[in-house]
Amino acid sequence: MADKQDYYEILGVSRTASPEEIKKAFKKMAMKYHPDRNPGDKDAEEKFKRVNEANEVLSDPEKRQIYDQYGEDGLKGGFAAGAEGADFSDIFKNAGFSGGGFSNLGDMFENIFGGGGGRRRARNMPQQGTDLAHKITISFKESYTGLSKEISFDRASTCQFCNGSGAEKGSSRKTCPTCKGSGQIRSGNGFFSISQTCPTCRGEGTVIEKPCTHCRGTGFLKETKKVEVKVPAGIADGMQIRIAGEGNSGLNGGPRGDVYVDVRVKDDELFVREGNDIFVEVPITYSQAALGDKIEVPTMDGPVDMTLPAGTQPSTKMRLKDKGFPDVHGRGKGVLYVIFKLEVPRNLSDAHKEAISKLKEFEKEIKERPTLKDYLDKIKKWFGK
């Protein structure tokens, strides 16, 4: 690649390419020319630097606009408005790659296994591993009783062949040729300059001379882990369970991250949960509502008998204390609310119709009908009578 090769040509995209297209092209080219994949290839190393340089400019809307207008000279400050020899908008920006791409295979490994964000290694400093997320689905009854459930997930573990160094046995690390071991590169003209984390070594100051053939220089290997999760009684849909120390391995001997298990609870056909309370509808007949009866109602622990008082109105709600869900934190139990729904029969027999007709005659003699009286009063008020 010549020094003045167009950045769009370097990434293989058109000048109207979207940010997503630029990001995708950068990842592809960075993988192709990465030094870890082309050991000792000076041409690939130079191309990799130019790919990073092109991405840094084209993934930043402001830099891209300047480049489109003035080319590389404009980025050096020669055409920047309001200052001579410096682009002030860059001075106050965080150093690093604005495109969010992977500058080494380690970053790609973290992305595959669910690590949070790109990593920057602090030289020789232990860093905790990234957290993982996992989801389980349980039944309504299991959320009431609690259970122990085995889960399986993939995580990053320290490579046992290189002990996490990323270097093949017998090889060593060498001073980074880009930053000369400082871990930082400086750029700018005149009085102003900015410091950035070195894109080649990611701030370590050294690079792997010969990458480990097992982990490809990342220092990590994929591992499938099985863990027994204790789901507490009373857990609700959307709650999380934290499993400490079972996430991805840390850097430089740092501790593992955690695993957060997202719990999803299936709906039930009979019961409905609101907080720690449970609601259930029980159908009753007219005679049961009028005369009262002993009704068997379902609970999460089995059926219980309830006394239905005479004159029970439709949709009457009665409560059973301590028959709801146990509080997940151990603070007692909720209430079970039983809603009695009046069921009107269909397809009546002639005898049944005759009996109801007689009942209709008796109903005309009923003088106390408070619900009807309240309804009629509202009608009169509405029409102003």
Tab-separated table of N, CA and C in Angstrom, residues 181-328:
chain	number	residue	atom	x	y	z
A	181	GLY	N	8.196	0.159	23.146
A	181	GLY	CA	8.100	-0.276	24.533
A	181	GLY	C	7.365	0.654	25.469
A	182	SER	N	6.951	1.816	25.000
A	182	SER	CA	6.287	2.777	25.887
A	182	SER	C	4.814	2.465	26.091
A	183	GLY	N	4.223	1.756	25.151
A	183	GLY	CA	2.799	1.463	25.229
A	183	GLY	C	1.933	2.597	24.722
A	184	GLN	N	2.527	3.713	24.346
A	184	GLN	CA	1.796	4.888	23.880
A	184	GLN	C	2.440	5.422	22.613
A	185	ILE	N	1.650	6.031	21.753
A	185	ILE	CA	2.172	6.741	20.590
A	185	ILE	C	1.645	8.165	20.648
A	186	ARG	N	2.479	9.094	20.265
A	186	ARG	CA	2.120	10.512	20.316
A	186	ARG	C	2.053	11.057	18.903
A	187	SER	N	1.097	11.961	18.689
A	187	SER	CA	0.949	12.574	17.381
A	187	SER	C	0.489	14.013	17.558
A	188	GLY	N	0.770	14.833	16.557
A	188	GLY	CA	0.372	16.237	16.620
A	188	GLY	C	1.453	17.129	16.073
A	189	ASN	N	1.118	18.374	15.841
A	189	ASN	CA	2.072	19.359	15.312
A	189	ASN	C	2.211	20.530	16.262
A	190	GLY	N	3.363	21.121	16.257
A	190	GLY	CA	3.571	22.328	17.037
A	190	GLY	C	3.467	22.104	18.528
A	191	PHE	N	2.763	23.028	19.199
A	191	PHE	CA	2.678	23.007	20.656
A	191	PHE	C	1.788	21.876	21.160
A	192	PHE	N	0.765	21.523	20.375
A	192	PHE	CA	-0.214	20.531	20.823
A	192	PHE	C	0.129	19.134	20.311
A	193	SER	N	-0.097	18.149	21.165
A	193	SER	CA	0.079	16.755	20.767
A	193	SER	C	-0.865	15.898	21.609
A	194	ILE	N	-1.197	14.744	21.104
A	194	ILE	CA	-2.064	13.827	21.841
A	194	ILE	C	-1.385	12.480	21.956
A	195	SER	N	-1.718	11.779	23.044
A	195	SER	CA	-1.136	10.467	23.289
A	195	SER	C	-2.224	9.416	23.176
A	196	GLN	N	-1.912	8.326	22.467
A	196	GLN	CA	-2.872	7.249	22.267
A	196	GLN	C	-2.263	5.917	22.676
A	197	THR	N	-3.127	5.004	23.107
A	197	THR	CA	-2.665	3.652	23.386
A	197	THR	C	-2.171	3.031	22.091
A	198	CYS	N	-1.023	2.409	22.142
A	198	CYS	CA	-0.425	1.816	20.950
A	198	CYS	C	-1.365	0.751	20.370
A	199	PRO	N	-1.706	0.848	19.080
A	199	PRO	CA	-2.633	-0.120	18.490
A	199	PRO	C	-2.032	-1.507	18.281
A	200	THR	N	-0.718	-1.581	18.257
A	200	THR	CA	-0.061	-2.871	18.011
A	200	THR	C	0.000	-3.728	19.270
A	201	CYS	N	0.417	-3.123	20.390
A	201	CYS	CA	0.579	-3.895	21.630
A	201	CYS	C	-0.521	-3.619	22.635
A	202	ARG	N	-1.429	-2.680	22.301
A	202	ARG	CA	-2.549	-2.324	23.186
A	202	ARG	C	-2.074	-1.848	24.554
A	203	GLY	N	-0.979	-1.105	24.547
A	203	GLY	CA	-0.511	-0.482	25.776
A	203	GLY	C	0.435	-1.317	26.600
A	204	GLU	N	0.763	-2.541	26.186
A	204	GLU	CA	1.645	-3.386	26.984
A	204	GLU	C	3.112	-3.040	26.807
A	205	GLY	N	3.454	-2.536	25.649
A	205	GLY	CA	4.856	-2.218	25.388
A	205	GLY	C	5.622	-3.382	24.790
A	206	THR	N	5.033	-4.558	24.821
A	206	THR	CA	5.670	-5.745	24.243
A	206	THR	C	4.673	-6.509	23.390
A	207	VAL	N	5.189	-7.289	22.450
A	207	VAL	CA	4.355	-8.130	21.604
A	207	VAL	C	4.886	-9.555	21.655
A	208	ILE	N	4.009	-10.495	21.350
A	208	ILE	CA	4.396	-11.900	21.388
A	208	ILE	C	5.256	-12.232	20.168
A	209	GLU	N	6.407	-12.838	20.444
A	209	GLU	CA	7.328	-13.189	19.367
A	209	GLU	C	6.770	-14.348	18.537
A	210	LYS	N	6.268	-15.392	19.230
A	210	LYS	CA	5.683	-16.543	18.556
A	210	LYS	C	4.412	-16.935	19.306
A	211	PRO	N	3.237	-16.649	18.737
A	211	PRO	CA	1.985	-16.921	19.451
A	211	PRO	C	1.791	-18.411	19.749
A	212	CYS	N	1.123	-18.683	20.871
A	212	CYS	CA	0.787	-20.054	21.253
A	212	CYS	C	-0.122	-20.653	20.182
A	213	THR	N	0.221	-21.854	19.727
A	213	THR	CA	-0.558	-22.482	18.653
A	213	THR	C	-1.925	-22.957	19.125
A	214	HIS	N	-2.106	-23.108	20.440
A	214	HIS	CA	-3.370	-23.595	20.970
A	214	HIS	C	-4.400	-22.473	21.133
A	215	CYS	N	-3.957	-21.352	21.671
A	215	CYS	CA	-4.892	-20.239	21.891
A	215	CYS	C	-4.704	-19.109	20.891
A	216	ARG	N	-3.793	-19.289	19.938
A	216	ARG	CA	-3.501	-18.288	18.901
A	216	ARG	C	-3.090	-16.939	19.493
A	217	GLY	N	-2.413	-17.023	20.611
A	217	GLY	CA	-1.865	-15.806	21.203
A	217	GLY	C	-2.804	-15.049	22.107
A	218	THR	N	-4.039	-15.532	22.295
A	218	THR	CA	-4.997	-14.805	23.136
A	218	THR	C	-4.758	-15.034	24.623
A	219	GLY	N	-4.155	-16.188	24.965
A	219	GLY	CA	-3.963	-16.537	26.376
A	219	GLY	C	-5.166	-17.241	26.975
A	220	PHE	N	-6.214	-17.464	26.154
A	220	PHE	CA	-7.439	-18.095	26.651
A	220	PHE	C	-7.892	-19.215	25.727
A	221	LEU	N	-8.588	-20.177	26.313
A	221	LEU	CA	-9.214	-21.252	25.561
A	221	LEU	C	-10.690	-21.338	25.941
A	222	LYS	N	-11.509	-21.788	25.005
A	222	LYS	CA	-12.927	-21.966	25.275
A	222	LYS	C	-13.135	-23.195	26.163
A	223	GLU	N	-13.971	-23.036	27.187
A	223	GLU	CA	-14.276	-24.124	28.113
A	223	GLU	C	-15.785	-24.173	28.342
A	224	THR	N	-16.345	-25.380	28.320
A	224	THR	CA	-17.754	-25.551	28.652
A	224	THR	C	-17.860	-25.906	30.130
A	225	LYS	N	-18.601	-25.106	30.859
A	225	LYS	CA	-18.710	-25.263	32.310
A	225	LYS	C	-20.142	-25.619	32.700
A	226	LYS	N	-20.281	-26.563	33.632
A	226	LYS	CA	-21.579	-26.920	34.191
A	226	LYS	C	-21.618	-26.499	35.650
A	227	VAL	N	-22.705	-25.831	36.026
A	227	VAL	CA	-22.847	-25.322	37.395
A	227	VAL	C	-24.256	-25.626	37.896
A	228	GLU	N	-24.373	-25.985	39.157
A	228	GLU	CA	-25.670	-26.212	39.782
A	228	GLU	C	-26.166	-24.889	40.366
A	229	VAL	N	-27.319	-24.453	39.898
A	229	VAL	CA	-27.881	-23.170	40.349
A	229	VAL	C	-29.028	-23.431	41.311
A	230	LYS	N	-28.997	-22.792	42.460
A	230	LYS	CA	-30.088	-22.909	43.423
A	230	LYS	C	-31.056	-21.745	43.213
A	231	VAL	N	-32.245	-22.084	42.715
A	231	VAL	CA	-33.277	-21.072	42.460
A	231	VAL	C	-34.158	-20.987	43.702
A	232	PRO	N	-34.182	-19.854	44.393
A	232	PRO	CA	-34.952	-19.752	45.644
A	232	PRO	C	-36.455	-19.746	45.421
A	233	ALA	N	-37.193	-20.266	46.409
A	233	ALA	CA	-38.660	-20.238	46.354
A	233	ALA	C	-39.138	-18.786	46.347
A	234	GLY	N	-40.113	-18.492	45.494
A	234	GLY	CA	-40.663	-17.143	45.429
A	234	GLY	C	-40.022	-16.267	44.373
A	235	ILE	N	-39.048	-16.798	43.630
A	235	ILE	CA	-38.395	-15.973	42.614
A	235	ILE	C	-39.409	-15.577	41.552
A	236	ALA	N	-39.307	-14.346	41.065
A	236	ALA	CA	-40.271	-13.820	40.097
A	236	ALA	C	-39.643	-13.699	38.719
A	237	ASP	N	-40.493	-13.610	37.709
A	237	ASP	CA	-40.033	-13.469	36.335
A	237	ASP	C	-39.169	-12.214	36.192
A	238	GLY	N	-37.993	-12.363	35.565
A	238	GLY	CA	-37.105	-11.229	35.339
A	238	GLY	C	-36.040	-11.029	36.393
A	239	MET	N	-36.123	-11.749	37.496
A	239	MET	CA	-35.086	-11.635	38.523
A	239	MET	C	-33.797	-12.318	38.062
A	240	GLN	N	-32.685	-11.933	38.674
A	240	GLN	CA	-31.386	-12.508	38.331
A	240	GLN	C	-30.769	-13.203	39.529
A	241	ILE	N	-29.989	-14.240	39.227
A	241	ILE	CA	-29.218	-14.943	40.251
A	241	ILE	C	-27.742	-14.773	39.909
A	242	ARG	N	-26.958	-14.307	40.851
A	242	ARG	CA	-25.519	-14.089	40.618
A	242	ARG	C	-24.730	-15.299	41.103
A	243	ILE	N	-23.903	-15.842	40.218
A	243	ILE	CA	-23.005	-16.936	40.574
A	243	ILE	C	-21.597	-16.359	40.571
A	244	ALA	N	-21.050	-16.128	41.738
A	244	ALA	CA	-19.761	-15.453	41.859
A	244	ALA	C	-18.618	-16.355	41.406
A	245	GLY	N	-17.679	-15.735	40.677
A	245	GLY	CA	-16.438	-16.417	40.334
A	245	GLY	C	-16.530	-17.516	39.305
A	246	GLU	N	-17.569	-17.513	38.477
A	246	GLU	CA	-17.694	-18.560	37.458
A	246	GLU	C	-17.702	-17.981	36.040
A	247	GLY	N	-17.329	-16.703	35.908
A	247	GLY	CA	-17.295	-16.067	34.591
A	247	GLY	C	-15.983	-16.310	33.878
A	248	ASN	N	-15.626	-15.398	32.972
A	248	ASN	CA	-14.379	-15.530	32.216
A	248	ASN	C	-13.166	-15.338	33.112
A	249	SER	N	-12.062	-16.010	32.765
A	249	SER	CA	-10.819	-15.865	33.517
A	249	SER	C	-10.303	-14.438	33.424
A	250	GLY	N	-9.592	-14.016	34.459
A	250	GLY	CA	-9.025	-12.684	34.469
A	250	GLY	C	-7.685	-12.630	33.751
A	251	LEU	N	-7.183	-11.410	33.569
A	251	LEU	CA	-5.884	-11.197	32.937
A	251	LEU	C	-4.782	-11.173	33.977
A	252	ASN	N	-3.649	-11.684	33.594
A	252	ASN	CA	-2.465	-11.640	34.463
A	252	ASN	C	-2.734	-12.215	35.845
A	253	GLY	N	-3.490	-13.297	35.889
A	253	GLY	CA	-3.764	-13.947	37.171
A	253	GLY	C	-4.918	-13.340	37.937
A	254	GLY	N	-5.644	-12.421	37.330
A	254	GLY	CA	-6.775	-11.789	38.012
A	254	GLY	C	-7.914	-12.774	38.211
A	255	PRO	N	-8.844	-12.483	39.135
A	255	PRO	CA	-9.948	-13.407	39.431
A	255	PRO	C	-10.949	-13.483	38.279
A	256	ARG	N	-11.730	-14.547	38.287
A	256	ARG	CA	-12.770	-14.696	37.284
A	256	ARG	C	-13.884	-13.677	37.506
A	257	GLY	N	-14.634	-13.428	36.441
A	257	GLY	CA	-15.831	-12.612	36.564
A	257	GLY	C	-16.978	-13.453	37.127
A	258	ASP	N	-18.178	-12.920	37.091
A	258	ASP	CA	-19.350	-13.614	37.626
A	258	ASP	C	-20.270	-14.048	36.484
A	259	VAL	N	-21.248	-14.868	36.827
A	259	VAL	CA	-22.290	-15.262	35.877
A	259	VAL	C	-23.627	-14.779	36.427
A	260	TYR	N	-24.386	-14.081	35.595
A	260	TYR	CA	-25.704	-13.591	35.992
A	260	TYR	C	-26.767	-14.394	35.236
A	261	VAL	N	-27.573	-15.129	36.000
A	261	VAL	CA	-28.603	-15.985	35.424
A	261	VAL	C	-29.933	-15.243	35.423
A	262	ASP	N	-30.452	-14.985	34.239
A	262	ASP	CA	-31.742	-14.311	34.087
A	262	ASP	C	-32.838	-15.366	34.128
A	263	VAL	N	-33.768	-15.224	35.070
A	263	VAL	CA	-34.813	-16.231	35.271
A	263	VAL	C	-36.113	-15.786	34.604
A	264	ARG	N	-36.629	-16.630	33.735
A	264	ARG	CA	-37.919	-16.385	33.102
A	264	ARG	C	-38.911	-17.425	33.622
A	265	VAL	N	-40.111	-16.980	34.001
A	265	VAL	CA	-41.126	-17.861	34.580
A	265	VAL	C	-42.312	-17.952	33.624
A	266	LYS	N	-42.717	-19.177	33.308
A	266	LYS	CA	-43.853	-19.386	32.409
A	266	LYS	C	-45.165	-18.989	33.108
A	267	ASP	N	-46.110	-18.505	32.323
A	267	ASP	CA	-47.448	-18.219	32.853
A	267	ASP	C	-48.163	-19.531	33.180
A	268	ASP	N	-49.110	-19.450	34.112
A	268	ASP	CA	-49.886	-20.629	34.489
A	268	ASP	C	-51.308	-20.486	33.974
A	269	GLU	N	-51.946	-21.603	33.634
A	269	GLU	CA	-53.316	-21.575	33.102
A	269	GLU	C	-54.358	-21.302	34.181
A	270	LEU	N	-54.026	-21.597	35.428
A	270	LEU	CA	-55.001	-21.482	36.515
A	270	LEU	C	-54.753	-20.269	37.401
A	271	PHE	N	-53.497	-20.069	37.793
A	271	PHE	CA	-53.153	-19.018	38.745
A	271	PHE	C	-52.496	-17.820	38.041
A	272	VAL	N	-52.722	-16.642	38.643
A	272	VAL	CA	-52.080	-15.405	38.184
A	272	VAL	C	-51.363	-14.786	39.374
A	273	ARG	N	-50.121	-14.361	39.162
A	273	ARG	CA	-49.335	-13.775	40.253
A	273	ARG	C	-49.234	-12.263	40.109
A	274	GLU	N	-49.406	-11.563	41.229
A	274	GLU	CA	-49.172	-10.116	41.307
A	274	GLU	C	-48.387	-9.856	42.585
A	275	GLY	N	-47.111	-9.521	42.423
A	275	GLY	CA	-46.251	-9.418	43.600
A	275	GLY	C	-46.117	-10.790	44.223
A	276	ASN	N	-46.400	-10.902	45.507
A	276	ASN	CA	-46.399	-12.207	46.170
A	276	ASN	C	-47.815	-12.766	46.345
A	277	ASP	N	-48.806	-12.069	45.808
A	277	ASP	CA	-50.189	-12.525	45.896
A	277	ASP	C	-50.561	-13.359	44.663
A	278	ILE	N	-51.519	-14.266	44.868
A	278	ILE	CA	-51.994	-15.137	43.790
A	278	ILE	C	-53.500	-14.944	43.628
A	279	PHE	N	-53.972	-14.954	42.389
A	279	PHE	CA	-55.395	-14.825	42.093
A	279	PHE	C	-55.868	-16.057	41.322
A	280	VAL	N	-57.048	-16.572	41.719
A	280	VAL	CA	-57.631	-17.711	41.021
A	280	VAL	C	-59.137	-17.518	40.925
A	281	GLU	N	-59.709	-17.841	39.780
A	281	GLU	CA	-61.144	-17.709	39.575
A	281	GLU	C	-61.814	-19.074	39.725
A	282	VAL	N	-62.918	-19.099	40.486
A	282	VAL	CA	-63.660	-20.341	40.719
A	282	VAL	C	-65.109	-20.129	40.278
A	283	PRO	N	-65.625	-20.946	39.333
A	283	PRO	CA	-67.018	-20.789	38.879
A	283	PRO	C	-68.013	-21.354	39.900
A	284	ILE	N	-69.141	-20.648	40.075
A	284	ILE	CA	-70.209	-21.128	40.969
A	284	ILE	C	-71.545	-20.987	40.258
A	285	THR	N	-72.536	-21.727	40.752
A	285	THR	CA	-73.879	-21.663	40.174
A	285	THR	C	-74.713	-20.618	40.909
A	286	TYR	N	-75.905	-20.322	40.337
A	286	TYR	CA	-76.808	-19.360	40.965
A	286	TYR	C	-77.272	-19.858	42.327
A	287	SER	N	-77.569	-21.140	42.409
A	287	SER	CA	-78.064	-21.674	43.681
A	287	SER	C	-76.992	-21.620	44.762
A	288	GLN	N	-75.726	-21.868	44.364
A	288	GLN	CA	-74.634	-21.781	45.339
A	288	GLN	C	-74.469	-20.343	45.822
A	289	ALA	N	-74.559	-19.398	44.892
A	289	ALA	CA	-74.416	-17.992	45.272
A	289	ALA	C	-75.575	-17.537	46.152
A	290	ALA	N	-76.777	-17.992	45.841
A	290	ALA	CA	-77.963	-17.547	46.585
A	290	ALA	C	-78.076	-18.222	47.948
A	291	LEU	N	-77.838	-19.515	47.990
A	291	LEU	CA	-78.045	-20.279	49.224
A	291	LEU	C	-76.773	-20.487	50.045
A	292	GLY	N	-75.612	-20.270	49.421
A	292	GLY	CA	-74.351	-20.546	50.102
A	292	GLY	C	-73.966	-22.005	49.930
A	293	ASP	N	-72.677	-22.317	50.137
A	293	ASP	CA	-72.234	-23.692	49.950
A	293	ASP	C	-70.799	-23.825	50.466
A	294	LYS	N	-70.348	-25.065	50.585
A	294	LYS	CA	-68.951	-25.328	50.898
A	294	LYS	C	-68.255	-25.656	49.583
A	295	ILE	N	-67.266	-24.836	49.224
A	295	ILE	CA	-66.614	-24.929	47.923
A	295	ILE	C	-65.163	-25.380	48.082
A	296	GLU	N	-64.744	-26.309	47.243
A	296	GLU	CA	-63.329	-26.707	47.221
A	296	GLU	C	-62.594	-25.801	46.236
A	297	VAL	N	-61.558	-25.112	46.725
A	297	VAL	CA	-60.802	-24.193	45.871
A	297	VAL	C	-59.345	-24.652	45.800
A	298	PRO	N	-58.685	-24.434	44.660
A	298	PRO	CA	-57.300	-24.859	44.507
A	298	PRO	C	-56.329	-23.850	45.115
A	299	THR	N	-55.235	-24.329	45.664
A	299	THR	CA	-54.120	-23.500	46.110
A	299	THR	C	-52.842	-24.130	45.577
A	300	MET	N	-51.709	-23.453	45.726
A	300	MET	CA	-50.441	-23.989	45.247
A	300	MET	C	-50.016	-25.226	46.043
A	301	ASP	N	-50.584	-25.385	47.230
A	301	ASP	CA	-50.229	-26.531	48.075
A	301	ASP	C	-51.291	-27.621	48.070
A	302	GLY	N	-52.316	-27.474	47.212
A	302	GLY	CA	-53.380	-28.464	47.164
A	302	GLY	C	-54.731	-27.831	47.460
A	303	PRO	N	-55.839	-28.556	47.242
A	303	PRO	CA	-57.178	-27.993	47.441
A	303	PRO	C	-57.522	-27.787	48.916
A	304	VAL	N	-58.319	-26.736	49.181
A	304	VAL	CA	-58.826	-26.474	50.531
A	304	VAL	C	-60.310	-26.130	50.413
A	305	ASP	N	-61.057	-26.322	51.517
A	305	ASP	CA	-62.491	-26.006	51.535
A	305	ASP	C	-62.718	-24.577	52.014
A	306	MET	N	-63.613	-23.887	51.343
A	306	MET	CA	-64.021	-22.544	51.744
A	306	MET	C	-65.542	-22.516	51.887
A	307	THR	N	-66.029	-21.756	52.841
A	307	THR	CA	-67.468	-21.612	53.036
A	307	THR	C	-67.954	-20.406	52.255
A	308	LEU	N	-68.853	-20.655	51.313
A	308	LEU	CA	-69.420	-19.589	50.498
A	308	LEU	C	-70.698	-19.109	51.176
A	309	PRO	N	-70.757	-17.873	51.645
A	309	PRO	CA	-71.948	-17.397	52.361
A	309	PRO	C	-73.151	-17.214	51.429
A	310	ALA	N	-74.338	-17.354	51.978
A	310	ALA	CA	-75.558	-17.134	51.192
A	310	ALA	C	-75.608	-15.690	50.704
A	311	GLY	N	-76.068	-15.503	49.506
A	311	GLY	CA	-76.170	-14.152	48.948
A	311	GLY	C	-74.854	-13.643	48.367
A	312	THR	N	-73.941	-14.521	48.084
A	312	THR	CA	-72.664	-14.099	47.482
A	312	THR	C	-72.911	-13.493	46.103
A	313	GLN	N	-72.374	-12.309	45.884
A	313	GLN	CA	-72.558	-11.618	44.617
A	313	GLN	C	-71.505	-12.059	43.589
A	314	PRO	N	-71.828	-11.931	42.293
A	314	PRO	CA	-70.854	-12.291	41.252
A	314	PRO	C	-69.540	-11.523	41.417
A	315	SER	N	-68.435	-12.198	41.150
A	315	SER	CA	-67.077	-11.625	41.223
A	315	SER	C	-66.662	-11.252	42.642
A	316	THR	N	-67.340	-11.822	43.641
A	316	THR	CA	-66.904	-11.622	45.023
A	316	THR	C	-65.492	-12.182	45.198
A	317	LYS	N	-64.660	-11.428	45.926
A	317	LYS	CA	-63.274	-11.841	46.131
A	317	LYS	C	-63.053	-12.157	47.607
A	318	MET	N	-62.599	-13.372	47.889
A	318	MET	CA	-62.301	-13.786	49.254
A	318	MET	C	-60.815	-14.139	49.338
A	319	ARG	N	-60.234	-13.984	50.532
A	319	ARG	CA	-58.784	-14.164	50.686
A	319	ARG	C	-58.448	-15.318	51.613
A	320	LEU	N	-57.342	-15.969	51.269
A	320	LEU	CA	-56.755	-17.005	52.112
A	320	LEU	C	-55.353	-16.556	52.496
A	321	LYS	N	-55.168	-16.218	53.752
A	321	LYS	CA	-53.897	-15.701	54.224
A	321	LYS	C	-52.800	-16.757	54.145
A	322	ASP	N	-51.580	-16.285	53.796
A	322	ASP	CA	-50.379	-17.139	53.745
A	322	ASP	C	-50.493	-18.274	52.732
A	323	LYS	N	-51.338	-18.087	51.721
A	323	LYS	CA	-51.427	-19.078	50.654
A	323	LYS	C	-50.864	-18.541	49.333
A	324	GLY	N	-50.220	-17.364	49.422
A	324	GLY	CA	-49.589	-16.798	48.243
A	324	GLY	C	-48.147	-17.255	48.114
A	325	PHE	N	-47.362	-16.521	47.335
A	325	PHE	CA	-45.960	-16.876	47.119
A	325	PHE	C	-45.107	-16.522	48.338
A	326	PRO	N	-44.116	-17.356	48.641
A	326	PRO	CA	-43.161	-16.979	49.693
A	326	PRO	C	-42.307	-15.829	49.199
A	327	ASP	N	-42.004	-14.901	50.083
A	327	ASP	CA	-41.133	-13.787	49.712
A	327	ASP	C	-39.730	-14.327	49.457
A	328	VAL	N	-39.127	-13.910	48.340
A	328	VAL	CA	-37.824	-14.441	47.957
A	328	VAL	C	-36.740	-14.106	48.971
